[in-house]
């Protein structure tokens, strides 16, 4: 849940950060320096947070035993895809989604749903890419109940069905 919140916060800051920061600069006494500082650190922070979040998701969530290095191609693919789609959405919102008519609002909502769909598709393609890389180098993937379950069972000796 925390990973989802962090990724969503990064994407929202990436998508709407400049517009919000420009509005804050216009309406407060904050200097324009903060807008340029935000622009210079936005890309590196976004990329690092997304790669870490996707790496953790691809490592902890699947119900398969994957090696750590085999999840990196999917994490990098998902990060690049997510950034490209989010940037396209940001451009749409900047140039076409700021209308006050009813159709502009409806179109922005439809594009938001499209953004969610395409990003979920990119995340799934990244997972499939990871599975293909693993199968190419190590053969068939062996199932498990997930990393968190395996950790709890082996390290803490937790057995949910034995009470």
JSON list of C-alpha atoms in Angstrom, two decimals:
[
{"chain": "A", "resi": 1, "resn": "UNK", "atom": "CA", "xyz": [0.00, 0.00, 0.00]},
{"chain": "A", "resi": 2, "resn": "UNK", "atom": "CA", "xyz": [2.85, 2.35, 0.82]},
{"chain": "A", "resi": 3, "resn": "UNK", "atom": "CA", "xyz": [4.53, 1.62, -2.53]},
{"chain": "A", "resi": 4, "resn": "UNK", "atom": "CA", "xyz": [1.34, 2.49, -4.38]},
{"chain": "A", "resi": 5, "resn": "UNK", "atom": "CA", "xyz": [1.05, 5.76, -2.46]},
{"chain": "A", "resi": 6, "resn": "UNK", "atom": "CA", "xyz": [4.70, 6.67, -3.15]},
{"chain": "A", "resi": 7, "resn": "UNK", "atom": "CA", "xyz": [4.43, 5.89, -6.88]},
{"chain": "A", "resi": 8, "resn": "UNK", "atom": "CA", "xyz": [1.16, 7.80, -7.12]},
{"chain": "A", "resi": 9, "resn": "UNK", "atom": "CA", "xyz": [2.65, 10.80, -5.30]},
{"chain": "A", "resi": 10, "resn": "UNK", "atom": "CA", "xyz": [5.70, 10.83, -7.58]},
{"chain": "A", "resi": 11, "resn": "UNK", "atom": "CA", "xyz": [3.53, 10.62, -10.68]},
{"chain": "A", "resi": 12, "resn": "UNK", "atom": "CA", "xyz": [1.25, 13.40, -9.47]},
{"chain": "A", "resi": 13, "resn": "UNK", "atom": "CA", "xyz": [4.23, 15.61, -8.66]},
{"chain": "A", "resi": 14, "resn": "UNK", "atom": "CA", "xyz": [5.74, 14.73, -12.03]},
{"chain": "A", "resi": 15, "resn": "UNK", "atom": "CA", "xyz": [2.49, 15.46, -13.86]},
{"chain": "A", "resi": 16, "resn": "UNK", "atom": "CA", "xyz": [1.20, 18.52, -12.02]},
{"chain": "A", "resi": 17, "resn": "UNK", "atom": "CA", "xyz": [4.22, 19.72, -10.01]},
{"chain": "A", "resi": 18, "resn": "UNK", "atom": "CA", "xyz": [5.30, 22.53, -12.27]},
{"chain": "A", "resi": 19, "resn": "UNK", "atom": "CA", "xyz": [1.79, 23.95, -12.63]},
{"chain": "A", "resi": 20, "resn": "UNK", "atom": "CA", "xyz": [1.21, 23.81, -8.87]},
{"chain": "A", "resi": 21, "resn": "UNK", "atom": "CA", "xyz": [4.60, 25.33, -8.13]},
{"chain": "A", "resi": 22, "resn": "UNK", "atom": "CA", "xyz": [4.04, 28.16, -10.63]},
{"chain": "A", "resi": 23, "resn": "UNK", "atom": "CA", "xyz": [0.65, 28.86, -9.02]},
{"chain": "A", "resi": 24, "resn": "UNK", "atom": "CA", "xyz": [2.27, 28.91, -5.57]},
{"chain": "A", "resi": 25, "resn": "UNK", "atom": "CA", "xyz": [5.00, 31.31, -6.79]},
{"chain": "A", "resi": 26, "resn": "UNK", "atom": "CA", "xyz": [2.38, 33.65, -8.28]},
{"chain": "A", "resi": 27, "resn": "UNK", "atom": "CA", "xyz": [0.23, 33.70, -5.15]},
{"chain": "A", "resi": 28, "resn": "UNK", "atom": "CA", "xyz": [2.92, 33.75, -2.45]},
{"chain": "A", "resi": 29, "resn": "UNK", "atom": "CA", "xyz": [6.26, 35.38, -1.85]},
{"chain": "A", "resi": 30, "resn": "UNK", "atom": "CA", "xyz": [8.27, 32.29, -2.85]},
{"chain": "A", "resi": 31, "resn": "UNK", "atom": "CA", "xyz": [10.97, 33.01, -5.40]},
{"chain": "A", "resi": 32, "resn": "UNK", "atom": "CA", "xyz": [11.18, 31.61, -8.95]},
{"chain": "A", "resi": 33, "resn": "UNK", "atom": "CA", "xyz": [14.33, 29.81, -7.82]},
{"chain": "A", "resi": 34, "resn": "UNK", "atom": "CA", "xyz": [12.18, 26.97, -6.46]},
{"chain": "A", "resi": 35, "resn": "UNK", "atom": "CA", "xyz": [10.60, 26.32, -9.86]},
{"chain": "A", "resi": 36, "resn": "UNK", "atom": "CA", "xyz": [14.02, 25.91, -11.50]},
{"chain": "A", "resi": 37, "resn": "UNK", "atom": "CA", "xyz": [15.28, 23.82, -8.58]},
{"chain": "A", "resi": 38, "resn": "UNK", "atom": "CA", "xyz": [12.22, 21.58, -8.90]},
{"chain": "A", "resi": 39, "resn": "UNK", "atom": "CA", "xyz": [12.81, 21.19, -12.64]},
{"chain": "A", "resi": 40, "resn": "UNK", "atom": "CA", "xyz": [16.44, 20.18, -12.09]},
{"chain": "A", "resi": 41, "resn": "UNK", "atom": "CA", "xyz": [15.77, 17.46, -9.47]},
{"chain": "A", "resi": 42, "resn": "UNK", "atom": "CA", "xyz": [12.42, 16.21, -10.80]},
{"chain": "A", "resi": 43, "resn": "UNK", "atom": "CA", "xyz": [13.82, 13.73, -13.31]},
{"chain": "A", "resi": 44, "resn": "UNK", "atom": "CA", "xyz": [16.46, 12.01, -11.18]},
{"chain": "A", "resi": 45, "resn": "UNK", "atom": "CA", "xyz": [14.17, 11.67, -8.17]},
{"chain": "A", "resi": 46, "resn": "UNK", "atom": "CA", "xyz": [11.30, 10.40, -10.30]},
{"chain": "A", "resi": 47, "resn": "UNK", "atom": "CA", "xyz": [13.45, 7.80, -12.03]},
{"chain": "A", "resi": 48, "resn": "UNK", "atom": "CA", "xyz": [15.05, 6.53, -8.82]},
{"chain": "A", "resi": 49, "resn": "UNK", "atom": "CA", "xyz": [11.76, 6.29, -6.93]},
{"chain": "A", "resi": 50, "resn": "UNK", "atom": "CA", "xyz": [10.00, 4.49, -9.78]},
{"chain": "A", "resi": 51, "resn": "UNK", "atom": "CA", "xyz": [12.83, 2.01, -10.35]},
{"chain": "A", "resi": 52, "resn": "UNK", "atom": "CA", "xyz": [12.98, 1.21, -6.63]},
{"chain": "A", "resi": 53, "resn": "UNK", "atom": "CA", "xyz": [9.18, 0.91, -6.37]},
{"chain": "A", "resi": 54, "resn": "UNK", "atom": "CA", "xyz": [8.86, -1.35, -9.42]},
{"chain": "A", "resi": 55, "resn": "UNK", "atom": "CA", "xyz": [11.85, -3.43, -8.33]},
{"chain": "A", "resi": 56, "resn": "UNK", "atom": "CA", "xyz": [10.29, -4.00, -4.92]},
{"chain": "A", "resi": 57, "resn": "UNK", "atom": "CA", "xyz": [6.91, -4.78, -6.44]},
{"chain": "A", "resi": 58, "resn": "UNK", "atom": "CA", "xyz": [8.34, -7.22, -8.96]},
{"chain": "A", "resi": 59, "resn": "UNK", "atom": "CA", "xyz": [10.49, -8.86, -6.29]},
{"chain": "A", "resi": 60, "resn": "UNK", "atom": "CA", "xyz": [8.02, -9.13, -3.42]},
{"chain": "A", "resi": 61, "resn": "UNK", "atom": "CA", "xyz": [4.62, -9.56, -5.07]},
{"chain": "A", "resi": 62, "resn": "UNK", "atom": "CA", "xyz": [4.76, -12.43, -7.59]},
{"chain": "A", "resi": 63, "resn": "UNK", "atom": "CA", "xyz": [3.95, -15.92, -6.44]},
{"chain": "A", "resi": 64, "resn": "UNK", "atom": "CA", "xyz": [7.10, -17.21, -8.14]},
{"chain": "A", "resi": 65, "resn": "UNK", "atom": "CA", "xyz": [10.70, -17.58, -7.06]},
{"chain": "A", "resi": 66, "resn": "UNK", "atom": "CA", "xyz": [12.55, -14.99, -9.14]},
{"chain": "A", "resi": 67, "resn": "UNK", "atom": "CA", "xyz": [16.20, -14.00, -8.94]},
{"chain": "A", "resi": 68, "resn": "UNK", "atom": "CA", "xyz": [16.80, -10.35, -8.19]},
{"chain": "A", "resi": 69, "resn": "UNK", "atom": "CA", "xyz": [18.72, -9.49, -11.37]},
{"chain": "A", "resi": 70, "resn": "UNK", "atom": "CA", "xyz": [15.98, -10.97, -13.59]},
{"chain": "A", "resi": 71, "resn": "UNK", "atom": "CA", "xyz": [13.47, -8.37, -12.41]},
{"chain": "A", "resi": 72, "resn": "UNK", "atom": "CA", "xyz": [15.56, -5.37, -13.46]},
{"chain": "A", "resi": 73, "resn": "UNK", "atom": "CA", "xyz": [14.60, -5.42, -17.19]},
{"chain": "A", "resi": 74, "resn": "UNK", "atom": "CA", "xyz": [10.91, -5.25, -16.28]},
{"chain": "A", "resi": 75, "resn": "UNK", "atom": "CA", "xyz": [11.50, -2.54, -13.67]},
{"chain": "A", "resi": 76, "resn": "UNK", "atom": "CA", "xyz": [13.45, -0.40, -16.14]},
{"chain": "A", "resi": 77, "resn": "UNK", "atom": "CA", "xyz": [10.86, -1.00, -18.88]},
{"chain": "A", "resi": 78, "resn": "UNK", "atom": "CA", "xyz": [7.99, -0.09, -16.53]},
{"chain": "A", "resi": 79, "resn": "UNK", "atom": "CA", "xyz": [9.81, 3.03, -15.34]},
{"chain": "A", "resi": 80, "resn": "UNK", "atom": "CA", "xyz": [10.53, 4.29, -18.85]},
{"chain": "A", "resi": 81, "resn": "UNK", "atom": "CA", "xyz": [7.00, 3.47, -20.02]},
{"chain": "A", "resi": 82, "resn": "UNK", "atom": "CA", "xyz": [5.43, 5.09, -16.97]},
{"chain": "A", "resi": 83, "resn": "UNK", "atom": "CA", "xyz": [7.46, 8.28, -17.46]},
{"chain": "A", "resi": 84, "resn": "UNK", "atom": "CA", "xyz": [6.67, 8.49, -21.19]},
{"chain": "A", "resi": 85, "resn": "UNK", "atom": "CA", "xyz": [2.93, 7.99, -20.62]},
{"chain": "A", "resi": 86, "resn": "UNK", "atom": "CA", "xyz": [2.89, 10.40, -17.67]},
{"chain": "A", "resi": 87, "resn": "UNK", "atom": "CA", "xyz": [4.75, 13.03, -19.68]},
{"chain": "A", "resi": 88, "resn": "UNK", "atom": "CA", "xyz": [2.26, 12.65, -22.53]},
{"chain": "A", "resi": 89, "resn": "UNK", "atom": "CA", "xyz": [-0.58, 13.02, -20.02]},
{"chain": "A", "resi": 90, "resn": "UNK", "atom": "CA", "xyz": [1.11, 16.09, -18.57]},
{"chain": "A", "resi": 91, "resn": "UNK", "atom": "CA", "xyz": [1.38, 17.65, -22.03]},
{"chain": "A", "resi": 92, "resn": "UNK", "atom": "CA", "xyz": [-2.27, 16.92, -22.70]},
{"chain": "A", "resi": 93, "resn": "UNK", "atom": "CA", "xyz": [-3.33, 18.49, -19.39]},
{"chain": "A", "resi": 94, "resn": "UNK", "atom": "CA", "xyz": [-1.13, 21.54, -20.02]},
{"chain": "A", "resi": 95, "resn": "UNK", "atom": "CA", "xyz": [-2.34, 22.27, -23.55]},
{"chain": "A", "resi": 96, "resn": "UNK", "atom": "CA", "xyz": [-5.75, 20.66, -23.94]},
{"chain": "A", "resi": 97, "resn": "UNK", "atom": "CA", "xyz": [-7.11, 19.74, -20.52]},
{"chain": "A", "resi": 98, "resn": "UNK", "atom": "CA", "xyz": [-7.32, 23.20, -19.02]},
{"chain": "A", "resi": 99, "resn": "UNK", "atom": "CA", "xyz": [-10.55, 24.17, -20.71]},
{"chain": "A", "resi": 100, "resn": "UNK", "atom": "CA", "xyz": [-13.50, 25.09, -18.54]},
{"chain": "A", "resi": 101, "resn": "UNK", "atom": "CA", "xyz": [-16.16, 23.66, -20.78]},
{"chain": "A", "resi": 102, "resn": "UNK", "atom": "CA", "xyz": [-17.96, 20.45, -19.92]},
{"chain": "A", "resi": 103, "resn": "UNK", "atom": "CA", "xyz": [-16.34, 18.62, -22.82]},
{"chain": "A", "resi": 104, "resn": "UNK", "atom": "CA", "xyz": [-12.84, 19.56, -21.65]},
{"chain": "A", "resi": 105, "resn": "UNK", "atom": "CA", "xyz": [-13.56, 18.10, -18.22]},
{"chain": "A", "resi": 106, "resn": "UNK", "atom": "CA", "xyz": [-15.03, 14.93, -19.67]},
{"chain": "A", "resi": 107, "resn": "UNK", "atom": "CA", "xyz": [-12.13, 14.55, -22.06]},
{"chain": "A", "resi": 108, "resn": "UNK", "atom": "CA", "xyz": [-9.63, 15.01, -19.21]},
{"chain": "A", "resi": 109, "resn": "UNK", "atom": "CA", "xyz": [-11.43, 12.28, -17.25]},
{"chain": "A", "resi": 110, "resn": "UNK", "atom": "CA", "xyz": [-11.36, 9.93, -20.24]},
{"chain": "A", "resi": 111, "resn": "UNK", "atom": "CA", "xyz": [-7.66, 10.63, -20.79]},
{"chain": "A", "resi": 112, "resn": "UNK", "atom": "CA", "xyz": [-7.01, 9.98, -17.08]},
{"chain": "A", "resi": 113, "resn": "UNK", "atom": "CA", "xyz": [-8.71, 6.58, -17.42]},
{"chain": "A", "resi": 114, "resn": "UNK", "atom": "CA", "xyz": [-6.65, 5.92, -20.54]},
{"chain": "A", "resi": 115, "resn": "UNK", "atom": "CA", "xyz": [-3.50, 6.88, -18.63]},
{"chain": "A", "resi": 116, "resn": "UNK", "atom": "CA", "xyz": [-4.40, 4.40, -15.86]},
{"chain": "A", "resi": 117, "resn": "UNK", "atom": "CA", "xyz": [-5.10, 1.66, -18.40]},
{"chain": "A", "resi": 118, "resn": "UNK", "atom": "CA", "xyz": [-1.88, 2.17, -20.36]},
{"chain": "A", "resi": 119, "resn": "UNK", "atom": "CA", "xyz": [0.22, 2.34, -17.18]},
{"chain": "A", "resi": 120, "resn": "UNK", "atom": "CA", "xyz": [-1.32, -0.86, -15.83]},
{"chain": "A", "resi": 121, "resn": "UNK", "atom": "CA", "xyz": [-0.62, -2.51, -19.19]},
{"chain": "A", "resi": 122, "resn": "UNK", "atom": "CA", "xyz": [3.01, -1.32, -19.03]},
{"chain": "A", "resi": 123, "resn": "UNK", "atom": "CA", "xyz": [3.41, -2.76, -15.52]},
{"chain": "A", "resi": 124, "resn": "UNK", "atom": "CA", "xyz": [2.02, -6.11, -16.69]},
{"chain": "A", "resi": 125, "resn": "UNK", "atom": "CA", "xyz": [4.31, -6.16, -19.74]},
{"chain": "A", "resi": 126, "resn": "UNK", "atom": "CA", "xyz": [7.23, -5.51, -17.38]},
{"chain": "A", "resi": 127, "resn": "UNK", "atom": "CA", "xyz": [6.21, -8.53, -15.29]},
{"chain": "A", "resi": 128, "resn": "UNK", "atom": "CA", "xyz": [5.97, -10.70, -18.41]},
{"chain": "A", "resi": 129, "resn": "UNK", "atom": "CA", "xyz": [9.38, -9.43, -19.52]},
{"chain": "A", "resi": 130, "resn": "UNK", "atom": "CA", "xyz": [10.80, -10.48, -16.15]},
{"chain": "A", "resi": 131, "resn": "UNK", "atom": "CA", "xyz": [9.28, -13.94, -16.50]},
{"chain": "A", "resi": 132, "resn": "UNK", "atom": "CA", "xyz": [10.71, -14.30, -20.02]},
{"chain": "A", "resi": 133, "resn": "UNK", "atom": "CA", "xyz": [14.19, -13.26, -18.86]},
{"chain": "A", "resi": 134, "resn": "UNK", "atom": "CA", "xyz": [14.03, -15.74, -15.97]},
{"chain": "A", "resi": 135, "resn": "UNK", "atom": "CA", "xyz": [12.86, -18.59, -18.20]},
{"chain": "A", "resi": 136, "resn": "UNK", "atom": "CA", "xyz": [15.52, -17.83, -20.79]},
{"chain": "A", "resi": 137, "resn": "UNK", "atom": "CA", "xyz": [18.38, -18.07, -18.29]},
{"chain": "A", "resi": 138, "resn": "UNK", "atom": "CA", "xyz": [17.08, -20.54, -15.67]},
{"chain": "A", "resi": 139, "resn": "UNK", "atom": "CA", "xyz": [14.30, -22.57, -17.26]},
{"chain": "A", "resi": 140, "resn": "UNK", "atom": "CA", "xyz": [10.83, -22.98, -15.84]},
{"chain": "A", "resi": 141, "resn": "UNK", "atom": "CA", "xyz": [9.77, -20.67, -13.02]},
{"chain": "A", "resi": 142, "resn": "UNK", "atom": "CA", "xyz": [9.00, -22.41, -9.75]},
{"chain": "A", "resi": 143, "resn": "UNK", "atom": "CA", "xyz": [5.97, -21.22, -7.86]},
{"chain": "A", "resi": 144, "resn": "UNK", "atom": "CA", "xyz": [5.77, -20.03, -4.30]},
{"chain": "A", "resi": 145, "resn": "UNK", "atom": "CA", "xyz": [3.19, -18.24, -2.20]},
{"chain": "A", "resi": 146, "resn": "UNK", "atom": "CA", "xyz": [5.15, -15.00, -2.48]},
{"chain": "A", "resi": 147, "resn": "UNK", "atom": "CA", "xyz": [8.31, -13.56, -0.95]},
{"chain": "A", "resi": 148, "resn": "UNK", "atom": "CA", "xyz": [6.54, -12.13, 2.08]},
{"chain": "A", "resi": 149, "resn": "UNK", "atom": "CA", "xyz": [4.84, -15.46, 2.83]},
{"chain": "A", "resi": 150, "resn": "UNK", "atom": "CA", "xyz": [8.09, -17.39, 2.31]},
{"chain": "A", "resi": 151, "resn": "UNK", "atom": "CA", "xyz": [9.96, -14.97, 4.58]},
{"chain": "A", "resi": 152, "resn": "UNK", "atom": "CA", "xyz": [7.32, -15.22, 7.29]},
{"chain": "A", "resi": 153, "resn": "UNK", "atom": "CA", "xyz": [7.23, -18.99, 7.06]},
{"chain": "A", "resi": 154, "resn": "UNK", "atom": "CA", "xyz": [10.99, -19.58, 7.14]},
{"chain": "A", "resi": 155, "resn": "UNK", "atom": "CA", "xyz": [12.24, -16.80, 9.39]},
{"chain": "A", "resi": 156, "resn": "UNK", "atom": "CA", "xyz": [9.38, -16.34, 11.81]},
{"chain": "A", "resi": 157, "resn": "UNK", "atom": "CA", "xyz": [8.04, -19.92, 11.61]},
{"chain": "A", "resi": 158, "resn": "UNK", "atom": "CA", "xyz": [4.57, -18.64, 10.88]},
{"chain": "A", "resi": 159, "resn": "UNK", "atom": "CA", "xyz": [2.10, -21.17, 9.51]},
{"chain": "A", "resi": 160, "resn": "UNK", "atom": "CA", "xyz": [-1.31, -19.62, 8.83]},
{"chain": "A", "resi": 161, "resn": "UNK", "atom": "CA", "xyz": [-3.17, -22.93, 8.52]},
{"chain": "A", "resi": 162, "resn": "UNK", "atom": "CA", "xyz": [-1.75, -24.56, 11.67]},
{"chain": "A", "resi": 163, "resn": "UNK", "atom": "CA", "xyz": [-3.46, -23.02, 14.67]}
]
